[in-house]
PDB file of C-alpha atoms in Angstrom:
ATOM      1  CA  UNK T   1       4.667 -10.465  -2.374  1.00  0.00           C
ATOM      2  CA  UNK T   2       3.217  -8.396   0.377  1.00  0.00           C
ATOM      3  CA  UNK T   3       0.814 -10.432   2.391  1.00  0.00           C
ATOM      4  CA  UNK T   4      -0.578  -8.141   4.883  1.00  0.00           C
ATOM      5  CA  UNK T   5       0.262  -4.619   4.946  1.00  0.00           C
ATOM      6  CA  UNK T   6      -0.456  -1.812   7.234  1.00  0.00           C
ATOM      7  CA  UNK T   7      -0.465   1.976   7.452  1.00  0.00           C
ATOM      8  CA  UNK T   8       0.890   4.307   8.892  1.00  0.00           C
ATOM      9  CA  UNK T   9       3.461   2.574  10.954  1.00  0.00           C
ATOM     10  CA  UNK T  10       4.089   5.121  13.252  1.00  0.00           C
ATOM     11  CA  UNK T  11       1.428   7.561  14.503  1.00  0.00           C
ATOM     12  CA  UNK T  12       1.069  10.300  17.442  1.00  0.00           C
ATOM     13  CA  UNK T  13      -2.191  11.908  18.183  1.00  0.00           C
ATOM     14  CA  UNK T  14      -3.907  14.210  20.751  1.00  0.00           C
ATOM     15  CA  UNK T  15      -6.523  13.136  23.136  1.00  0.00           C
ATOM     16  CA  UNK T  16      -9.735  13.326  21.163  1.00  0.00           C
ATOM     17  CA  UNK T  17      -8.187  13.391  17.590  1.00  0.00           C
ATOM     18  CA  UNK T  18      -9.814  10.664  15.359  1.00  0.00           C
ATOM     19  CA  UNK T  19      -7.893   8.659  12.859  1.00  0.00           C
ATOM     20  CA  UNK T  20      -8.403   5.448  10.628  1.00  0.00           C
ATOM     21  CA  UNK T  21      -5.668   2.588  10.450  1.00  0.00           C
ATOM     22  CA  UNK T  22      -5.676   1.162   7.158  1.00  0.00           C
ATOM     23  CA  UNK T  23      -4.872  -2.799   6.203  1.00  0.00           C
ATOM     24  CA  UNK T  24      -4.874  -4.697   3.247  1.00  0.00           C
ATOM     25  CA  UNK T  25      -4.211  -8.418   2.172  1.00  0.00           C
ATOM     26  CA  UNK T  26      -3.503  -9.764  -1.313  1.00  0.00           C
ATOM     27  CA  UNK T  27      -3.750 -13.494  -0.144  1.00  0.00           C
ATOM     28  CA  UNK T  28      -7.456 -13.702  -1.288  1.00  0.00           C
ATOM     29  CA  UNK T  29      -8.311 -14.231   2.557  1.00  0.00           C
ATOM     30  CA  UNK T  30     -11.668 -14.384   3.325  1.00  0.00           C
ATOM     31  CA  UNK T  31     -11.301 -13.478   6.969  1.00  0.00           C
ATOM     32  CA  UNK T  32      -9.740 -10.184   8.794  1.00  0.00           C
ATOM     33  CA  UNK T  33      -8.944  -9.068  12.006  1.00  0.00           C
ATOM     34  CA  UNK T  34      -7.770  -6.768  14.437  1.00  0.00           C
ATOM     35  CA  UNK T  35      -5.453  -6.867  17.550  1.00  0.00           C
ATOM     36  CA  UNK T  36      -3.907  -4.524  19.881  1.00  0.00           C
ATOM     37  CA  UNK T  37      -0.899  -5.174  21.742  1.00  0.00           C
ATOM     38  CA  UNK T  38       0.107  -3.811  25.293  1.00  0.00           C
ATOM     39  CA  UNK T  39       2.868  -4.487  27.358  1.00  0.00           C
ATOM     40  CA  UNK T  40       2.754  -7.764  29.095  1.00  0.00           C
ATOM     41  CA  UNK T  41      -0.575  -8.774  27.768  1.00  0.00           C
ATOM     42  CA  UNK T  42      -1.158 -10.939  24.637  1.00  0.00           C
ATOM     43  CA  UNK T  43      -2.919  -9.994  21.617  1.00  0.00           C
ATOM     44  CA  UNK T  44      -6.200  -8.941  21.963  1.00  0.00           C
ATOM     45  CA  UNK T  45      -8.919  -8.816  19.378  1.00  0.00           C
ATOM     46  CA  UNK T  46     -10.696  -5.656  18.764  1.00  0.00           C
ATOM     47  CA  UNK T  47     -12.689  -6.509  16.035  1.00  0.00           C
ATOM     48  CA  UNK T  48     -13.053  -9.268  13.004  1.00  0.00           C
ATOM     49  CA  UNK T  49     -14.554  -9.914   9.714  1.00  0.00           C
ATOM     50  CA  UNK T  50     -15.408 -13.345   8.569  1.00  0.00           C
ATOM     51  CA  UNK T  51     -16.601 -12.369   4.874  1.00  0.00           C
ATOM     52  CA  UNK T  52     -16.737  -9.499   2.749  1.00  0.00           C
ATOM     53  CA  UNK T  53     -19.599  -7.345   4.388  1.00  0.00           C
ATOM     54  CA  UNK T  54     -19.513  -8.661   7.755  1.00  0.00           C
ATOM     55  CA  UNK T  55     -17.828  -7.479  11.076  1.00  0.00           C
ATOM     56  CA  UNK T  56     -18.170  -8.333  14.612  1.00  0.00           C
ATOM     57  CA  UNK T  57     -16.846  -7.341  18.120  1.00  0.00           C
ATOM     58  CA  UNK T  58     -14.161  -8.969  19.466  1.00  0.00           C
ATOM     59  CA  UNK T  59     -12.734  -9.058  23.257  1.00  0.00           C
ATOM     60  CA  UNK T  60     -12.542  -5.275  23.488  1.00  0.00           C
ATOM     61  CA  UNK T  61     -14.393  -3.356  20.983  1.00  0.00           C
ATOM     62  CA  UNK T  62     -15.149  -0.044  22.611  1.00  0.00           C
ATOM     63  CA  UNK T  63     -13.900   3.150  21.405  1.00  0.00           C
ATOM     64  CA  UNK T  64     -13.257   1.445  17.737  1.00  0.00           C
ATOM     65  CA  UNK T  65     -15.270   0.880  14.688  1.00  0.00           C
ATOM     66  CA  UNK T  66     -14.477  -0.984  11.383  1.00  0.00           C
ATOM     67  CA  UNK T  67     -15.345  -0.949   7.939  1.00  0.00           C
ATOM     68  CA  UNK T  68     -14.538  -4.075   5.458  1.00  0.00           C
ATOM     69  CA  UNK T  69     -14.236  -2.286   2.380  1.00  0.00           C
ATOM     70  CA  UNK T  70     -14.064  -5.021   0.296  1.00  0.00           C
ATOM     71  CA  UNK T  71     -12.647  -8.422   0.178  1.00  0.00           C
ATOM     72  CA  UNK T  72      -9.221  -6.787   0.515  1.00  0.00           C
ATOM     73  CA  UNK T  73      -9.012  -4.102   3.057  1.00  0.00           C
ATOM     74  CA  UNK T  74     -10.290  -3.914   6.427  1.00  0.00           C
ATOM     75  CA  UNK T  75      -9.921  -0.470   8.350  1.00  0.00           C
ATOM     76  CA  UNK T  76      -9.667   0.295  12.013  1.00  0.00           C
ATOM     77  CA  UNK T  77     -11.125   3.977  13.511  1.00  0.00           C
ATOM     78  CA  UNK T  78     -10.744   5.570  16.665  1.00  0.00           C
ATOM     79  CA  UNK T  79     -13.461   8.616  16.706  1.00  0.00           C
ATOM     80  CA  UNK T  80     -12.310  10.377  19.714  1.00  0.00           C
ATOM     81  CA  UNK T  81      -8.837   8.818  20.515  1.00  0.00           C
ATOM     82  CA  UNK T  82      -7.980   8.718  24.295  1.00  0.00           C
ATOM     83  CA  UNK T  83      -4.442   7.862  25.856  1.00  0.00           C
ATOM     84  CA  UNK T  84      -5.969   4.063  26.805  1.00  0.00           C
ATOM     85  CA  UNK T  85      -5.854   3.378  23.242  1.00  0.00           C
ATOM     86  CA  UNK T  86      -2.004   4.033  23.181  1.00  0.00           C
ATOM     87  CA  UNK T  87      -0.660   0.706  21.807  1.00  0.00           C
ATOM     88  CA  UNK T  88       0.351  -1.406  19.149  1.00  0.00           C
ATOM     89  CA  UNK T  89      -2.212  -2.464  16.431  1.00  0.00           C
ATOM     90  CA  UNK T  90      -2.013  -5.335  14.285  1.00  0.00           C
ATOM     91  CA  UNK T  91      -4.453  -6.481  11.249  1.00  0.00           C
ATOM     92  CA  UNK T  92      -4.110 -10.137  10.532  1.00  0.00           C
ATOM     93  CA  UNK T  93      -5.905 -12.297   8.054  1.00  0.00           C
ATOM     94  CA  UNK T  94      -6.599 -15.612   7.416  1.00  0.00           C
ATOM     95  CA  UNK T  95      -8.254 -17.684   4.504  1.00  0.00           C
ATOM     96  CA  UNK T  96     -11.096 -19.050   6.626  1.00  0.00           C
ATOM     97  CA  UNK T  97     -11.810 -19.073  10.403  1.00  0.00           C
ATOM     98  CA  UNK T  98     -10.018 -21.434  12.539  1.00  0.00           C
ATOM     99  CA  UNK T  99      -6.840 -21.614  10.080  1.00  0.00           C
ATOM    100  CA  UNK T 100      -3.355 -19.732  11.612  1.00  0.00           C
ATOM    101  CA  UNK T 101      -3.758 -16.095  11.004  1.00  0.00           C
ATOM    102  CA  UNK T 102      -1.169 -13.612   9.117  1.00  0.00           C
ATOM    103  CA  UNK T 103      -0.604 -10.524  10.557  1.00  0.00           C
ATOM    104  CA  UNK T 104       0.914  -7.059   9.264  1.00  0.00           C
ATOM    105  CA  UNK T 105       3.691  -5.254  10.613  1.00  0.00           C
ATOM    106  CA  UNK T 106       1.979  -3.047  13.105  1.00  0.00           C
ATOM    107  CA  UNK T 107       0.659   0.115  13.909  1.00  0.00           C
ATOM    108  CA  UNK T 108       2.603   2.150  17.168  1.00  0.00           C
ATOM    109  CA  UNK T 109      -0.090   4.374  17.988  1.00  0.00           C
ATOM    110  CA  UNK T 110       0.434   7.046  21.088  1.00  0.00           C
ATOM    111  CA  UNK T 111      -1.902   9.341  22.318  1.00  0.00           C
ATOM    112  CA  UNK T 112      -1.189  12.191  24.432  1.00  0.00           C
TER     113      UNK T 112
ATOM    114  CA  UNK X   1      -9.583 -12.694  32.844  1.00  0.00           C
ATOM    115  CA  UNK X   2      -6.627 -14.370  31.026  1.00  0.00           C
ATOM    116  CA  UNK X   3      -7.705 -17.840  29.659  1.00  0.00           C
ATOM    117  CA  UNK X   4      -3.972 -18.451  28.138  1.00  0.00           C
ATOM    118  CA  UNK X   5      -1.452 -17.607  30.479  1.00  0.00           C
ATOM    119  CA  UNK X   6       2.614 -18.228  29.524  1.00  0.00           C
ATOM    120  CA  UNK X   7       4.404 -17.550  33.064  1.00  0.00           C
ATOM    121  CA  UNK X   8       7.824 -17.246  32.012  1.00  0.00           C
ATOM    122  CA  UNK X   9       8.167 -13.949  30.534  1.00  0.00           C
ATOM    123  CA  UNK X  10      12.044 -14.379  29.436  1.00  0.00           C
ATOM    124  CA  UNK X  11      14.384 -17.551  28.784  1.00  0.00           C
ATOM    125  CA  UNK X  12      17.908 -17.589  28.208  1.00  0.00           C
ATOM    126  CA  UNK X  13      19.177 -20.518  26.406  1.00  0.00           C
ATOM    127  CA  UNK X  14      22.932 -21.661  24.541  1.00  0.00           C
ATOM    128  CA  UNK X  15      23.023 -21.903  21.247  1.00  0.00           C
ATOM    129  CA  UNK X  16      22.939 -25.857  19.883  1.00  0.00           C
ATOM    130  CA  UNK X  17      20.869 -26.849  23.355  1.00  0.00           C
ATOM    131  CA  UNK X  18      16.784 -27.324  23.928  1.00  0.00           C
ATOM    132  CA  UNK X  19      14.639 -23.952  24.731  1.00  0.00           C
ATOM    133  CA  UNK X  20      11.516 -25.138  26.124  1.00  0.00           C
ATOM    134  CA  UNK X  21       8.365 -22.864  26.144  1.00  0.00           C
ATOM    135  CA  UNK X  22       5.309 -23.695  28.159  1.00  0.00           C
ATOM    136  CA  UNK X  23       2.079 -22.453  27.815  1.00  0.00           C
ATOM    137  CA  UNK X  24      -1.272 -22.886  30.504  1.00  0.00           C
ATOM    138  CA  UNK X  25      -4.890 -22.567  29.508  1.00  0.00           C
ATOM    139  CA  UNK X  26      -7.831 -22.874  31.848  1.00  0.00           C
ATOM    140  CA  UNK X  27     -10.756 -23.383  29.415  1.00  0.00           C
ATOM    141  CA  UNK X  28     -11.237 -26.974  28.615  1.00  0.00           C
ATOM    142  CA  UNK X  29     -12.988 -26.476  25.799  1.00  0.00           C
ATOM    143  CA  UNK X  30     -10.046 -24.979  23.908  1.00  0.00           C
ATOM    144  CA  UNK X  31      -9.435 -27.398  21.072  1.00  0.00           C
ATOM    145  CA  UNK X  32      -7.012 -25.869  18.529  1.00  0.00           C
ATOM    146  CA  UNK X  33      -3.767 -24.242  19.671  1.00  0.00           C
ATOM    147  CA  UNK X  34      -0.786 -22.510  17.960  1.00  0.00           C
ATOM    148  CA  UNK X  35       2.568 -21.026  18.597  1.00  0.00           C
ATOM    149  CA  UNK X  36       3.679 -18.019  16.672  1.00  0.00           C
ATOM    150  CA  UNK X  37       7.018 -15.949  16.813  1.00  0.00           C
ATOM    151  CA  UNK X  38       7.705 -12.389  16.532  1.00  0.00           C
ATOM    152  CA  UNK X  39      10.908 -10.394  15.724  1.00  0.00           C
ATOM    153  CA  UNK X  40      10.707  -6.788  17.155  1.00  0.00           C
ATOM    154  CA  UNK X  41       9.245  -4.244  14.577  1.00  0.00           C
ATOM    155  CA  UNK X  42       7.311  -7.089  12.823  1.00  0.00           C
ATOM    156  CA  UNK X  43       4.030  -8.922  13.029  1.00  0.00           C
ATOM    157  CA  UNK X  44       3.782 -12.427  14.438  1.00  0.00           C
ATOM    158  CA  UNK X  45       4.529 -15.103  12.386  1.00  0.00           C
ATOM    159  CA  UNK X  46       2.824 -18.519  12.592  1.00  0.00           C
ATOM    160  CA  UNK X  47       5.374 -21.420  13.904  1.00  0.00           C
ATOM    161  CA  UNK X  48       3.316 -24.861  14.265  1.00  0.00           C
ATOM    162  CA  UNK X  49      -0.193 -25.626  15.446  1.00  0.00           C
ATOM    163  CA  UNK X  50      -1.656 -29.004  17.303  1.00  0.00           C
ATOM    164  CA  UNK X  51      -5.301 -30.049  17.655  1.00  0.00           C
ATOM    165  CA  UNK X  52      -6.660 -31.646  20.860  1.00  0.00           C
ATOM    166  CA  UNK X  53      -7.005 -35.119  18.973  1.00  0.00           C
ATOM    167  CA  UNK X  54      -3.084 -35.226  18.974  1.00  0.00           C
ATOM    168  CA  UNK X  55      -0.469 -34.618  21.594  1.00  0.00           C
ATOM    169  CA  UNK X  56       2.209 -34.049  19.712  1.00  0.00           C
ATOM    170  CA  UNK X  57       3.354 -32.435  16.591  1.00  0.00           C
ATOM    171  CA  UNK X  58       6.806 -31.827  14.965  1.00  0.00           C
ATOM    172  CA  UNK X  59       7.693 -29.618  12.149  1.00  0.00           C
ATOM    173  CA  UNK X  60      11.683 -29.850  11.740  1.00  0.00           C
ATOM    174  CA  UNK X  61      13.411 -28.415  14.946  1.00  0.00           C
ATOM    175  CA  UNK X  62      10.168 -27.325  16.809  1.00  0.00           C
ATOM    176  CA  UNK X  63       8.025 -30.003  18.240  1.00  0.00           C
ATOM    177  CA  UNK X  64       4.683 -29.205  20.103  1.00  0.00           C
ATOM    178  CA  UNK X  65       3.193 -30.914  23.160  1.00  0.00           C
ATOM    179  CA  UNK X  66      -0.215 -30.987  24.726  1.00  0.00           C
ATOM    180  CA  UNK X  67      -1.307 -32.182  27.659  1.00  0.00           C
ATOM    181  CA  UNK X  68      -4.951 -31.787  27.983  1.00  0.00           C
ATOM    182  CA  UNK X  69      -5.465 -33.016  31.598  1.00  0.00           C
ATOM    183  CA  UNK X  70      -2.760 -30.550  32.809  1.00  0.00           C
ATOM    184  CA  UNK X  71      -4.374 -27.780  30.314  1.00  0.00           C
ATOM    185  CA  UNK X  72      -0.642 -27.184  29.246  1.00  0.00           C
ATOM    186  CA  UNK X  73       1.370 -27.161  26.202  1.00  0.00           C
ATOM    187  CA  UNK X  74       4.764 -26.563  25.627  1.00  0.00           C
ATOM    188  CA  UNK X  75       7.066 -25.829  22.659  1.00  0.00           C
ATOM    189  CA  UNK X  76      10.370 -27.624  22.063  1.00  0.00           C
ATOM    190  CA  UNK X  77      13.022 -25.860  19.870  1.00  0.00           C
ATOM    191  CA  UNK X  78      15.749 -28.478  19.162  1.00  0.00           C
ATOM    192  CA  UNK X  79      18.729 -27.265  18.491  1.00  0.00           C
ATOM    193  CA  UNK X  80      18.431 -23.594  19.366  1.00  0.00           C
ATOM    194  CA  UNK X  81      20.067 -21.504  17.069  1.00  0.00           C
ATOM    195  CA  UNK X  82      20.450 -17.422  17.567  1.00  0.00           C
ATOM    196  CA  UNK X  83      18.288 -16.756  14.876  1.00  0.00           C
ATOM    197  CA  UNK X  84      15.064 -18.355  17.072  1.00  0.00           C
ATOM    198  CA  UNK X  85      15.756 -15.453  19.621  1.00  0.00           C
ATOM    199  CA  UNK X  86      12.363 -13.747  19.448  1.00  0.00           C
ATOM    200  CA  UNK X  87       9.182 -13.661  21.734  1.00  0.00           C
ATOM    201  CA  UNK X  88       6.883 -16.626  21.246  1.00  0.00           C
ATOM    202  CA  UNK X  89       2.954 -16.623  21.501  1.00  0.00           C
ATOM    203  CA  UNK X  90       0.800 -19.493  22.370  1.00  0.00           C
ATOM    204  CA  UNK X  91      -2.699 -19.036  21.383  1.00  0.00           C
ATOM    205  CA  UNK X  92      -5.695 -20.926  21.319  1.00  0.00           C
ATOM    206  CA  UNK X  93      -9.525 -21.317  20.363  1.00  0.00           C
ATOM    207  CA  UNK X  94     -12.548 -23.227  20.581  1.00  0.00           C
ATOM    208  CA  UNK X  95     -13.197 -24.228  17.025  1.00  0.00           C
ATOM    209  CA  UNK X  96     -16.781 -24.979  18.031  1.00  0.00           C
ATOM    210  CA  UNK X  97     -18.390 -22.115  18.759  1.00  0.00           C
ATOM    211  CA  UNK X  98     -15.848 -19.120  18.756  1.00  0.00           C
ATOM    212  CA  UNK X  99     -15.029 -18.550  14.988  1.00  0.00           C
ATOM    213  CA  UNK X 100     -11.627 -18.398  14.922  1.00  0.00           C
ATOM    214  CA  UNK X 101     -11.190 -16.143  17.829  1.00  0.00           C
ATOM    215  CA  UNK X 102      -8.038 -17.276  19.518  1.00  0.00           C
ATOM    216  CA  UNK X 103      -6.961 -16.388  23.061  1.00  0.00           C
ATOM    217  CA  UNK X 104      -3.162 -15.158  23.000  1.00  0.00           C
ATOM    218  CA  UNK X 105      -0.365 -15.382  25.943  1.00  0.00           C
ATOM    219  CA  UNK X 106       1.450 -12.910  26.752  1.00  0.00           C
ATOM    220  CA  UNK X 107       4.890 -13.916  24.870  1.00  0.00           C
ATOM    221  CA  UNK X 108       8.042 -15.506  26.473  1.00  0.00           C
ATOM    222  CA  UNK X 109      11.186 -13.412  25.007  1.00  0.00           C
ATOM    223  CA  UNK X 110      13.774 -16.045  23.986  1.00  0.00           C
ATOM    224  CA  UNK X 111      17.666 -15.259  23.778  1.00  0.00           C
ATOM    225  CA  UNK X 112      19.778 -17.803  22.467  1.00  0.00           C
ATOM    226  CA  UNK X 113      23.473 -16.866  23.169  1.00  0.00           C
ATOM    227  CA  UNK X 114      26.568 -18.279  21.649  1.00  0.00           C
TER     228      UNK X 114
END
C-alpha cells in the first residue's frame, strides 16, 4: 500500500536548469496538490488539480507548471530553476475536496 | 500574510504528561480545521479534524478544541508518549468557496522526554 509516491527524493540543480518532479497515488483519489515547505513557514500550495484534466493555481505558482497526466499522476515542472526555489516539495492527494490530504515523503530540491 | 499561526516553534514535555499545542487564525471565514503530524524525512500525516459546528473533537489520546470567538484552536495529547515527538501542523480552510485550499501554520516541534 504505497499511498503517494514522489520521485526523486533528492535533487541538486544549477540555476537555469529544468526539472520535473513526479508524483503518483494509488488510492484512486480525485484531487491532487503540490506544496512547498520552507524553513519557518507552513506548507504553501503551488498548484492543485480538482480532477483529471483540470489544474489551477495555488498561493505561489510563479516559476512552476503542472500536468495532471491521468488520475494517478500529477507532475510539477520547473522550467528555469532559481535559487529561491530551493525547498522541500510535497505532493498530496485527497478523495474529494476538503477532505484530509495524504502526503508523499517529499522531494528535497537544492538549486545552486 | 500568514492567516494561520503557530506561535510556539517548540514544546518539550515529559512522558505521561499533557501536551498542549496552540494555533491562531485571522480569517473568520475558516470553517474546517486539521492537525497533521510530521516525522523527519516523511510527509505529514493526518491526525484529527474539527468543523466549525463543533467546539471539541476527540480521537483516543488526541483532542482538538475550537474557540471560534477567539479564532483559536488547540490540540491536547494525553498522555504524551515518546512516539509523539514530531512536528505538528495546524491547517484551516473555507469549505464554502476555497475549494480545499488549506492554509498551514509553520509547525510546532514537540519533544517528549522520558
